[in-house]
XYZ file of N, CA, C and O in Angstrom:
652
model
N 132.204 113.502 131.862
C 131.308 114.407 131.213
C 129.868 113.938 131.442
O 129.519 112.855 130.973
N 129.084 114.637 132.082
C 127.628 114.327 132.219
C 126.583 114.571 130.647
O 126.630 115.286 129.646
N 125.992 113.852 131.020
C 125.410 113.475 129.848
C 123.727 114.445 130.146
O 123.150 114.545 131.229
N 123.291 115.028 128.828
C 122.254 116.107 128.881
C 121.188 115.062 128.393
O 121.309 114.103 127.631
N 119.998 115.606 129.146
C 118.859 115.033 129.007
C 118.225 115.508 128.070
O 118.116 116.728 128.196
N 117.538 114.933 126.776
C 116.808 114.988 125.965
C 115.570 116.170 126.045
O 114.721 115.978 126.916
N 115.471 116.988 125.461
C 114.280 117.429 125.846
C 113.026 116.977 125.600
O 112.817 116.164 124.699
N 111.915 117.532 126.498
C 110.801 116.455 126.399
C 109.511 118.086 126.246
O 109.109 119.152 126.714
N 109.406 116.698 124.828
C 108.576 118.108 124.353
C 106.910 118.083 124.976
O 106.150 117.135 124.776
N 106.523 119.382 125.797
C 105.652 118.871 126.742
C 104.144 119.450 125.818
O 103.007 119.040 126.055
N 104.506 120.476 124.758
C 103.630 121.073 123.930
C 103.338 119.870 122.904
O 102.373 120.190 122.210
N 103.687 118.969 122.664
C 102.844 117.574 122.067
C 103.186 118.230 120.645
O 102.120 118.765 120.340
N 103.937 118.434 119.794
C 103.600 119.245 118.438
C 103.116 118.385 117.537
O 102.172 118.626 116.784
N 103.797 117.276 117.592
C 103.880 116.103 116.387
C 101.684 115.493 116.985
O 101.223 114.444 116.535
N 101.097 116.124 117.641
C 99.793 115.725 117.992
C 99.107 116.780 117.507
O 98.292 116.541 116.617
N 99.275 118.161 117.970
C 99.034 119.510 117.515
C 99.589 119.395 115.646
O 98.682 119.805 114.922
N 100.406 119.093 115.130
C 99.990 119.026 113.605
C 99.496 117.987 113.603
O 98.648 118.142 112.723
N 99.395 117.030 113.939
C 97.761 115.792 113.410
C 97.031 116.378 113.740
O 97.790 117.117 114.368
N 96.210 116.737 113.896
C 95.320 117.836 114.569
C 94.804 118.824 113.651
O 93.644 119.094 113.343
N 95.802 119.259 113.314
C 95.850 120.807 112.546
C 95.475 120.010 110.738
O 94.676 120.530 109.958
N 96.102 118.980 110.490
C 95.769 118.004 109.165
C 94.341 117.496 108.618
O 93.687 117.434 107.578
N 94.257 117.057 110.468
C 92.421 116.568 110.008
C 91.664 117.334 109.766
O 90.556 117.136 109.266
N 92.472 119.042 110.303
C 90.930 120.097 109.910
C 91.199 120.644 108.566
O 90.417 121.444 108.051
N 92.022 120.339 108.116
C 92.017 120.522 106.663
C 90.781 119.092 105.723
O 89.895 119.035 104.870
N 91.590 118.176 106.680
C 90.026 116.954 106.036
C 88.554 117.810 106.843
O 87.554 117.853 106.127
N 88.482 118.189 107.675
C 86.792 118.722 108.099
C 86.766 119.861 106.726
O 86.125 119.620 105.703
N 87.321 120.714 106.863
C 87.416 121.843 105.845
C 86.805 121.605 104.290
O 85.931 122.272 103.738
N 87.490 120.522 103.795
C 87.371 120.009 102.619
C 85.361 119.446 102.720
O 84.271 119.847 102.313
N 85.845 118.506 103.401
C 84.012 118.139 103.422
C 83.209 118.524 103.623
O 82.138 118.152 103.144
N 83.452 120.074 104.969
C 82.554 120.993 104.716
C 82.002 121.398 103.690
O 80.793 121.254 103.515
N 83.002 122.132 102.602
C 82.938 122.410 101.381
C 82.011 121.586 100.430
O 81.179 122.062 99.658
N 82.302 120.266 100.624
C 81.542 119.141 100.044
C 80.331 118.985 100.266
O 79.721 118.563 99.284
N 79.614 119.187 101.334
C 78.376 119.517 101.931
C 77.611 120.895 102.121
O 76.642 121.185 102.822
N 78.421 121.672 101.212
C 77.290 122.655 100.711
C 75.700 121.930 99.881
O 75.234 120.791 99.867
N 75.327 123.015 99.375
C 74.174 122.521 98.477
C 75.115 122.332 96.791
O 74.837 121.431 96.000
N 76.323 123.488 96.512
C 76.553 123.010 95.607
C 77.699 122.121 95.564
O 78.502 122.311 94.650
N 77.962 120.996 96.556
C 78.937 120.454 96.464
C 80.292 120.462 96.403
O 80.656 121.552 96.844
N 81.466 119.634 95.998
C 82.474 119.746 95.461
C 82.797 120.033 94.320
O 82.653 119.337 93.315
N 83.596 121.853 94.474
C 83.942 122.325 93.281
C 84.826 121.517 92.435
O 85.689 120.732 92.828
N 84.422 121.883 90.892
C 84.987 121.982 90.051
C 85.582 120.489 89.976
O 84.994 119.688 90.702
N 86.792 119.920 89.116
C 86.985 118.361 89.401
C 87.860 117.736 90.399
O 88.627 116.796 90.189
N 87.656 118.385 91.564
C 88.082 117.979 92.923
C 86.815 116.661 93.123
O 85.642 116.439 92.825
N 87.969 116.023 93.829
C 87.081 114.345 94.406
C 88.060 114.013 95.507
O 89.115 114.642 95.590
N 87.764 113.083 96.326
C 88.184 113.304 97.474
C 88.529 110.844 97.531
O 87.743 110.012 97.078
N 89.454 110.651 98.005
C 89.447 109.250 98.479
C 89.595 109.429 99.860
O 90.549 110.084 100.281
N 88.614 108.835 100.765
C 89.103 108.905 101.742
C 89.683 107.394 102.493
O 88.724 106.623 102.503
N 90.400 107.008 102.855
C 90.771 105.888 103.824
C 90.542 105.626 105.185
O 90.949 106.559 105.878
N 90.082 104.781 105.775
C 89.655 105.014 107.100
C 90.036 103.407 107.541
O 90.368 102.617 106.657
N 89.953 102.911 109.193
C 90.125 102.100 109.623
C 88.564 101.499 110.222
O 87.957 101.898 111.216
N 88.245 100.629 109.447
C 87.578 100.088 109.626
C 86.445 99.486 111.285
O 85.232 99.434 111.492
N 87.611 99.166 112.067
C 86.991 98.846 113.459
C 87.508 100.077 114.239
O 86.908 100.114 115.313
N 88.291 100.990 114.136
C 88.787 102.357 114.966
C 87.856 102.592 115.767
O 86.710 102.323 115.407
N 88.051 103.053 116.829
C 86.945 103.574 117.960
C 85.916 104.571 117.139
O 86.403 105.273 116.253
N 84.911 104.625 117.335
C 84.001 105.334 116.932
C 83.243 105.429 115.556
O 82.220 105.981 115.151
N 84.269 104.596 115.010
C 83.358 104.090 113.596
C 82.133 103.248 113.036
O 82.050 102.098 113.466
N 81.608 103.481 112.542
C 79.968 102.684 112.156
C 79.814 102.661 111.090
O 79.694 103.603 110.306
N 79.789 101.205 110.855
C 79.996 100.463 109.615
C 78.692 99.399 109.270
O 78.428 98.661 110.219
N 77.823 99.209 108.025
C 76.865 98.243 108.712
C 77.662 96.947 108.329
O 78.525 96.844 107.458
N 77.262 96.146 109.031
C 77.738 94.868 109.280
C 78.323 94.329 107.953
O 79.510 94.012 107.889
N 77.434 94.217 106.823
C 77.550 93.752 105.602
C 79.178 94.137 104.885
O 79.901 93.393 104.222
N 79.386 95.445 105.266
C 80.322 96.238 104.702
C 81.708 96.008 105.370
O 82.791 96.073 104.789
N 81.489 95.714 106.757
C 82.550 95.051 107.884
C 83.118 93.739 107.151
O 84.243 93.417 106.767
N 81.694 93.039 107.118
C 82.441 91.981 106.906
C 83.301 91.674 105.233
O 83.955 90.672 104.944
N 83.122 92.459 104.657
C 83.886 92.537 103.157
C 85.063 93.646 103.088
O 85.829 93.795 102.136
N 85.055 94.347 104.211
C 85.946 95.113 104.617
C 86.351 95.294 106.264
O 85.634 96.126 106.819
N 87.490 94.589 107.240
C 87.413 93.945 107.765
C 88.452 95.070 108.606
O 88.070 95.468 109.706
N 89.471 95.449 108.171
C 89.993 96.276 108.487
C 90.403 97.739 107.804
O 90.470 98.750 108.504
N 90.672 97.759 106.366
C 90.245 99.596 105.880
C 89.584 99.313 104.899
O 89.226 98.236 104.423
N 89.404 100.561 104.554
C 88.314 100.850 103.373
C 88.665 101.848 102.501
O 89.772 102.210 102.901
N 88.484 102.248 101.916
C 88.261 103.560 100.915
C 87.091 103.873 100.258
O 86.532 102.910 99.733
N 86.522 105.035 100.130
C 85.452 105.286 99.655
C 86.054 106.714 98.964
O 86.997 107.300 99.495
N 85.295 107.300 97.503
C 85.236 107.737 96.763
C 84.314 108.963 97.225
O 83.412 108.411 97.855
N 84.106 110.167 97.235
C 83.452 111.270 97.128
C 83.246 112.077 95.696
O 83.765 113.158 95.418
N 82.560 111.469 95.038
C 82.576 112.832 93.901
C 81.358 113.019 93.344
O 80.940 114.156 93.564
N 80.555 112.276 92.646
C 79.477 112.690 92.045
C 78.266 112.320 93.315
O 77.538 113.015 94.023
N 78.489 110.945 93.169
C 76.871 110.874 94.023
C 77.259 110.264 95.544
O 77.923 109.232 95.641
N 76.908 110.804 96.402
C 76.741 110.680 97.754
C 75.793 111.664 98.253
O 75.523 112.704 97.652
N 75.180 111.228 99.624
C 74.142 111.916 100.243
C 74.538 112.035 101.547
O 75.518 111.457 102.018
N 73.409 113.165 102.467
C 73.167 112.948 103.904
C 74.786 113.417 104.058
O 75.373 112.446 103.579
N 75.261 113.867 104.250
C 77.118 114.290 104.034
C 76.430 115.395 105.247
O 75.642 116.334 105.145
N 77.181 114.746 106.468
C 76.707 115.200 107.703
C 78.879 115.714 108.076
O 79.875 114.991 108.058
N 78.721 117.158 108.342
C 80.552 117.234 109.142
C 80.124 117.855 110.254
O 79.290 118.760 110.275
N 80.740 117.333 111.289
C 80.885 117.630 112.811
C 82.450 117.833 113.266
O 83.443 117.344 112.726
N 82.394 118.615 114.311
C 83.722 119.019 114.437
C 84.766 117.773 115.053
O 85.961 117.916 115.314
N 83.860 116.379 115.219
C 85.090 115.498 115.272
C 84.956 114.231 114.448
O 85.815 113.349 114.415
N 83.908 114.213 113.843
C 83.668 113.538 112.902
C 82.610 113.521 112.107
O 81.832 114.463 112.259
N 82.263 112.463 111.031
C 81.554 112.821 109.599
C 80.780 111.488 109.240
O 81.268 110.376 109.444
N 79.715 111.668 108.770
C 78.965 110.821 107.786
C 78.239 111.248 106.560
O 77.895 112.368 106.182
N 78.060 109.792 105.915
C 78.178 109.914 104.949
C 77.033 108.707 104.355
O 76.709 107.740 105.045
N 76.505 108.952 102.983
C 75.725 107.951 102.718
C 76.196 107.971 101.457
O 76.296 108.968 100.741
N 76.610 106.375 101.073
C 76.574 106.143 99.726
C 75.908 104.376 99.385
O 75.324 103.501 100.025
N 76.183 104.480 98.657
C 75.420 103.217 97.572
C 76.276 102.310 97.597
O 77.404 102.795 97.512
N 76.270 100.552 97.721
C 76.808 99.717 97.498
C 75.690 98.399 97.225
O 74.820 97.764 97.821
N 76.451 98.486 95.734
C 75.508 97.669 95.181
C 74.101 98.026 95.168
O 73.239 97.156 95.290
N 73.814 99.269 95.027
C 72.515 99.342 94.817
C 71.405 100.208 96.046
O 70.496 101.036 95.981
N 72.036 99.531 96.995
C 71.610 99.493 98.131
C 72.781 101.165 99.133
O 73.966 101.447 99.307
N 71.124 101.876 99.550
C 72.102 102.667 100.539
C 72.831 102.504 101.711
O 72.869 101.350 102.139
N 73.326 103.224 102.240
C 74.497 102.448 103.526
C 74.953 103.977 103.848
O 75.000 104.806 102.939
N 75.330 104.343 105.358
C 75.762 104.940 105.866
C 76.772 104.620 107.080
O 76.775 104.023 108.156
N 77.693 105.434 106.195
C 78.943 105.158 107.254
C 79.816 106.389 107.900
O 80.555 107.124 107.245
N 79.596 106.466 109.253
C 80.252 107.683 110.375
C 81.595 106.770 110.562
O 82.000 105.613 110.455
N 82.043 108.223 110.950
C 83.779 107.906 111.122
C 84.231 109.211 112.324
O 83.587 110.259 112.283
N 85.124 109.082 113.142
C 85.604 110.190 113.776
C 86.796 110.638 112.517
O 86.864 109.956 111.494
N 87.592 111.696 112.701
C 88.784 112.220 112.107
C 89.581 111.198 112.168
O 89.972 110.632 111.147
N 90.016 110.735 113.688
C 90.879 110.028 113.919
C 91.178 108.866 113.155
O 92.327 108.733 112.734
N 90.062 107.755 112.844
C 90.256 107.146 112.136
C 90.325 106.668 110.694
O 90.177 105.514 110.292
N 90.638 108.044 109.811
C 90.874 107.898 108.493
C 92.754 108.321 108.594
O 93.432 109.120 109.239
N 92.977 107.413 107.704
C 94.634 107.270 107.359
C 94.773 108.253 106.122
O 95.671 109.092 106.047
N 93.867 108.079 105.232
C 94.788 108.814 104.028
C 93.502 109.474 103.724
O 92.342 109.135 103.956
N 94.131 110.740 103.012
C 92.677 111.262 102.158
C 93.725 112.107 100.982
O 94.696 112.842 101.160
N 93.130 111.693 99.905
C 93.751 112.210 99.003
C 92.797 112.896 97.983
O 91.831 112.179 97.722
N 92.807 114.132 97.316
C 92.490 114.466 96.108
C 93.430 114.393 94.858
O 94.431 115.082 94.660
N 92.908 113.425 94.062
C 93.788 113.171 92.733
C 93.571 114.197 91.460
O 94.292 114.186 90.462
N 92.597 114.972 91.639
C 92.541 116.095 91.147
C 93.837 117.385 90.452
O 94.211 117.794 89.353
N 94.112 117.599 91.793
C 95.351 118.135 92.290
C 96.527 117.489 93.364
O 97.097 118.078 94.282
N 96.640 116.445 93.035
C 97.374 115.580 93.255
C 97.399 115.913 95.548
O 98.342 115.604 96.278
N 96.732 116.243 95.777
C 97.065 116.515 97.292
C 96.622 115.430 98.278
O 95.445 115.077 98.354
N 97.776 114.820 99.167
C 97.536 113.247 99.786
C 97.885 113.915 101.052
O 98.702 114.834 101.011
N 97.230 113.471 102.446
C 97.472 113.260 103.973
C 97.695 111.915 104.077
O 96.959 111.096 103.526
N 98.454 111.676 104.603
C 98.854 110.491 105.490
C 98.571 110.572 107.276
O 98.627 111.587 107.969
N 98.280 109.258 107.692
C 98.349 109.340 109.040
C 98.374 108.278 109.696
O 97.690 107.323 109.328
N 98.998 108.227 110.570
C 99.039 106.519 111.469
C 97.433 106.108 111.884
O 96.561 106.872 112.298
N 97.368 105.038 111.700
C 96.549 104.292 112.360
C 95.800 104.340 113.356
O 96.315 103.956 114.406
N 94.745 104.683 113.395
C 94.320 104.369 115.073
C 94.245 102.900 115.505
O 93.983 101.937 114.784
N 94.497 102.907 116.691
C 94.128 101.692 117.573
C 92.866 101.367 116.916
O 92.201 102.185 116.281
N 92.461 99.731 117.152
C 91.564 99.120 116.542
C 90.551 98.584 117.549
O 91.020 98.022 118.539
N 89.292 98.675 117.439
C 88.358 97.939 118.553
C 87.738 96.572 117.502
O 87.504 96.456 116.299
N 87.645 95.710 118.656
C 86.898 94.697 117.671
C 85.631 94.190 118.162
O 85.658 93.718 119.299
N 84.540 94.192 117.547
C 83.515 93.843 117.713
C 82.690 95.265 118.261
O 81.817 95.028 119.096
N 82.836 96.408 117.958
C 82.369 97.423 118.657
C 81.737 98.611 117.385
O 81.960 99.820 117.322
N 80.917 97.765 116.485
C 80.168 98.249 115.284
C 79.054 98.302 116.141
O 78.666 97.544 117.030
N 78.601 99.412 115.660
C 77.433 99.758 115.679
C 76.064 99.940 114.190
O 75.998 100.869 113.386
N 75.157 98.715 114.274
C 74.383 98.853 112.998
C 73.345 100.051 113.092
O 72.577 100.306 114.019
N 73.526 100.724 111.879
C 72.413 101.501 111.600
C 71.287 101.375 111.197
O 71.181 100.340 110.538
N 70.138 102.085 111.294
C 68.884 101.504 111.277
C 68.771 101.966 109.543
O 69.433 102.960 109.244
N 68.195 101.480 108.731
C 67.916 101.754 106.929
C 67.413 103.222 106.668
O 67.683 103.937 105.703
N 66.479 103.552 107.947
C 66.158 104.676 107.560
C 65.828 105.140 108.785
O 65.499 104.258 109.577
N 65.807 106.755 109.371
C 65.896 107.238 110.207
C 65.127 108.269 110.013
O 65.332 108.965 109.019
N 63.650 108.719 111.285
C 62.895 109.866 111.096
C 63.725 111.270 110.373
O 64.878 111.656 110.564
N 62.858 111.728 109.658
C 63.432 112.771 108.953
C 65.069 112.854 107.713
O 65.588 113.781 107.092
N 65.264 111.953 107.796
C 66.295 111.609 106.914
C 65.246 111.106 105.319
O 64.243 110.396 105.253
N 66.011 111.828 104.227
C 65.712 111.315 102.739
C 66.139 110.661 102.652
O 67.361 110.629 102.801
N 65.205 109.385 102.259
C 66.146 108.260 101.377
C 66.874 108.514 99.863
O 66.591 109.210 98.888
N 68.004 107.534 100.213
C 68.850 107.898 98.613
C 68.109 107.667 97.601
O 67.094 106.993 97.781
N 68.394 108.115 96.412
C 67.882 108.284 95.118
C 68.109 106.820 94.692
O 69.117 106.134 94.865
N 66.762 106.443 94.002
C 66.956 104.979 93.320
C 67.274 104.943 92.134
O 67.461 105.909 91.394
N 67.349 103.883 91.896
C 68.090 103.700 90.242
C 69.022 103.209 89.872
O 69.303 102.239 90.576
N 70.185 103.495 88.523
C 71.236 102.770 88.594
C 72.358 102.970 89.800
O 72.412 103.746 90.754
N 73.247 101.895 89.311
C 74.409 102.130 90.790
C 75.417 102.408 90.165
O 76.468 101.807 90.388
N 75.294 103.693 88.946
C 76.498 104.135 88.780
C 77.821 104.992 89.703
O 78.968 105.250 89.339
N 77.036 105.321 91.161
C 77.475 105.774 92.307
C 79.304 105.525 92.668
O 80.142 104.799 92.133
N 79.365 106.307 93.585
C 80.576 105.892 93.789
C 81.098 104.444 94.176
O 80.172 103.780 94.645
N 82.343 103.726 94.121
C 82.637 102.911 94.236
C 83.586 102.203 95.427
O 84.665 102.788 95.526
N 83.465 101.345 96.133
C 84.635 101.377 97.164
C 85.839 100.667 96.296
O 85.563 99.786 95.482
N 87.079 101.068 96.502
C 88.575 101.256 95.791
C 89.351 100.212 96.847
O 89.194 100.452 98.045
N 90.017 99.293 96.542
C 90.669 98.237 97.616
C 92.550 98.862 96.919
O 93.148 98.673 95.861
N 92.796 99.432 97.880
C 93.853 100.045 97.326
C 94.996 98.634 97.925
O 96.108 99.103 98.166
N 94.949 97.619 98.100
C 95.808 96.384 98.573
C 96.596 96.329 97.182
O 97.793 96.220 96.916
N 95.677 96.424 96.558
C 97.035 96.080 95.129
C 98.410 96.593 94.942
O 99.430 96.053 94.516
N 98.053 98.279 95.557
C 99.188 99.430 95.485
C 100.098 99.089 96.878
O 100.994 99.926 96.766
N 100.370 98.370 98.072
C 100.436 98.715 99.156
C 101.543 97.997 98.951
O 101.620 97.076 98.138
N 102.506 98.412 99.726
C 103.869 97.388 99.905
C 103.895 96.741 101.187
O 103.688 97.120 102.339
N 104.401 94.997 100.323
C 104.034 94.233 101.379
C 105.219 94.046 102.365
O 105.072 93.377 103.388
């Protein structure tokens, strides 16, 4: 009895829905980057890989976060830039502003706890040493609002993770 060959799926689907997932993450942040923000008590965690191709991190933030991160979207963030393959973002740490770009590719999870709605996603491949620092402030860009740093917070979700 000859044995049948597997089919080989040449339409990529399992790439075509990753694909189709992250534009639900562009979608969402669009939304977020109106003037009036994120409706109602929707908030957004996003997860990302830290050294992933195309990510920009400033150094400071690398080095206390080495490989992922999470960052918080809900009340205060700025500069909330979406492009059709990736996004930035400015928030506060410690006081101090910081902006951090990301492609799609390299965020793993994004969840709204709102309405309980979570994406998952594998990993991207990792580059190392291939940060790019941003300059503090950039022609025509507002600087963030000063004051307290009641701002969002970065979330080390290691506690929850199974080892």
């Amino acid at each position: 009895m000859a044995e049948e060959t597997p089919p080989v799926d040449e339409m990529n689907y399992e790439q075509l829905a990753q694909d189709a997932k992250r534009g639900v993450i562009r979608s969402a942040l669009e939304r977020a980057a109106m003037p009036e923000g994120i409706p109602g008590a929707h908030h957004f965690y996003v997860t990302f890989m830290t050294r992933a191709p195309g990510v920009s991190v400033p150094p400071d933030i690398l080095a206390k976060y080495p490989e992922e991160m999470t960052v918080v979207l809900q009340h205060q963030y700025w500069d909330l830039k979406v492009e059709p393959t990736r996004f930035s973002v400015m928030l506060k740490f410690g006081g101090m502003p910081k902006v951090l770009a990301m492609p799609y590719t390299a965020v793993t999870r994004f969840y709204d706890p709102s309405v309980q709605f979570l994406l998952q996603f594998e990993p991207p491949a990792t580059v190392e040493d291939s940060v790019v620092e941003i300059p503090a402030s950039e022609p025509g860009r507002a600087p963030a609002p000063e004051g307290d740093d009641n701002g969002p917070k970065v979330v080390s979700l290691d506690q929850f993770r199974k080892k």
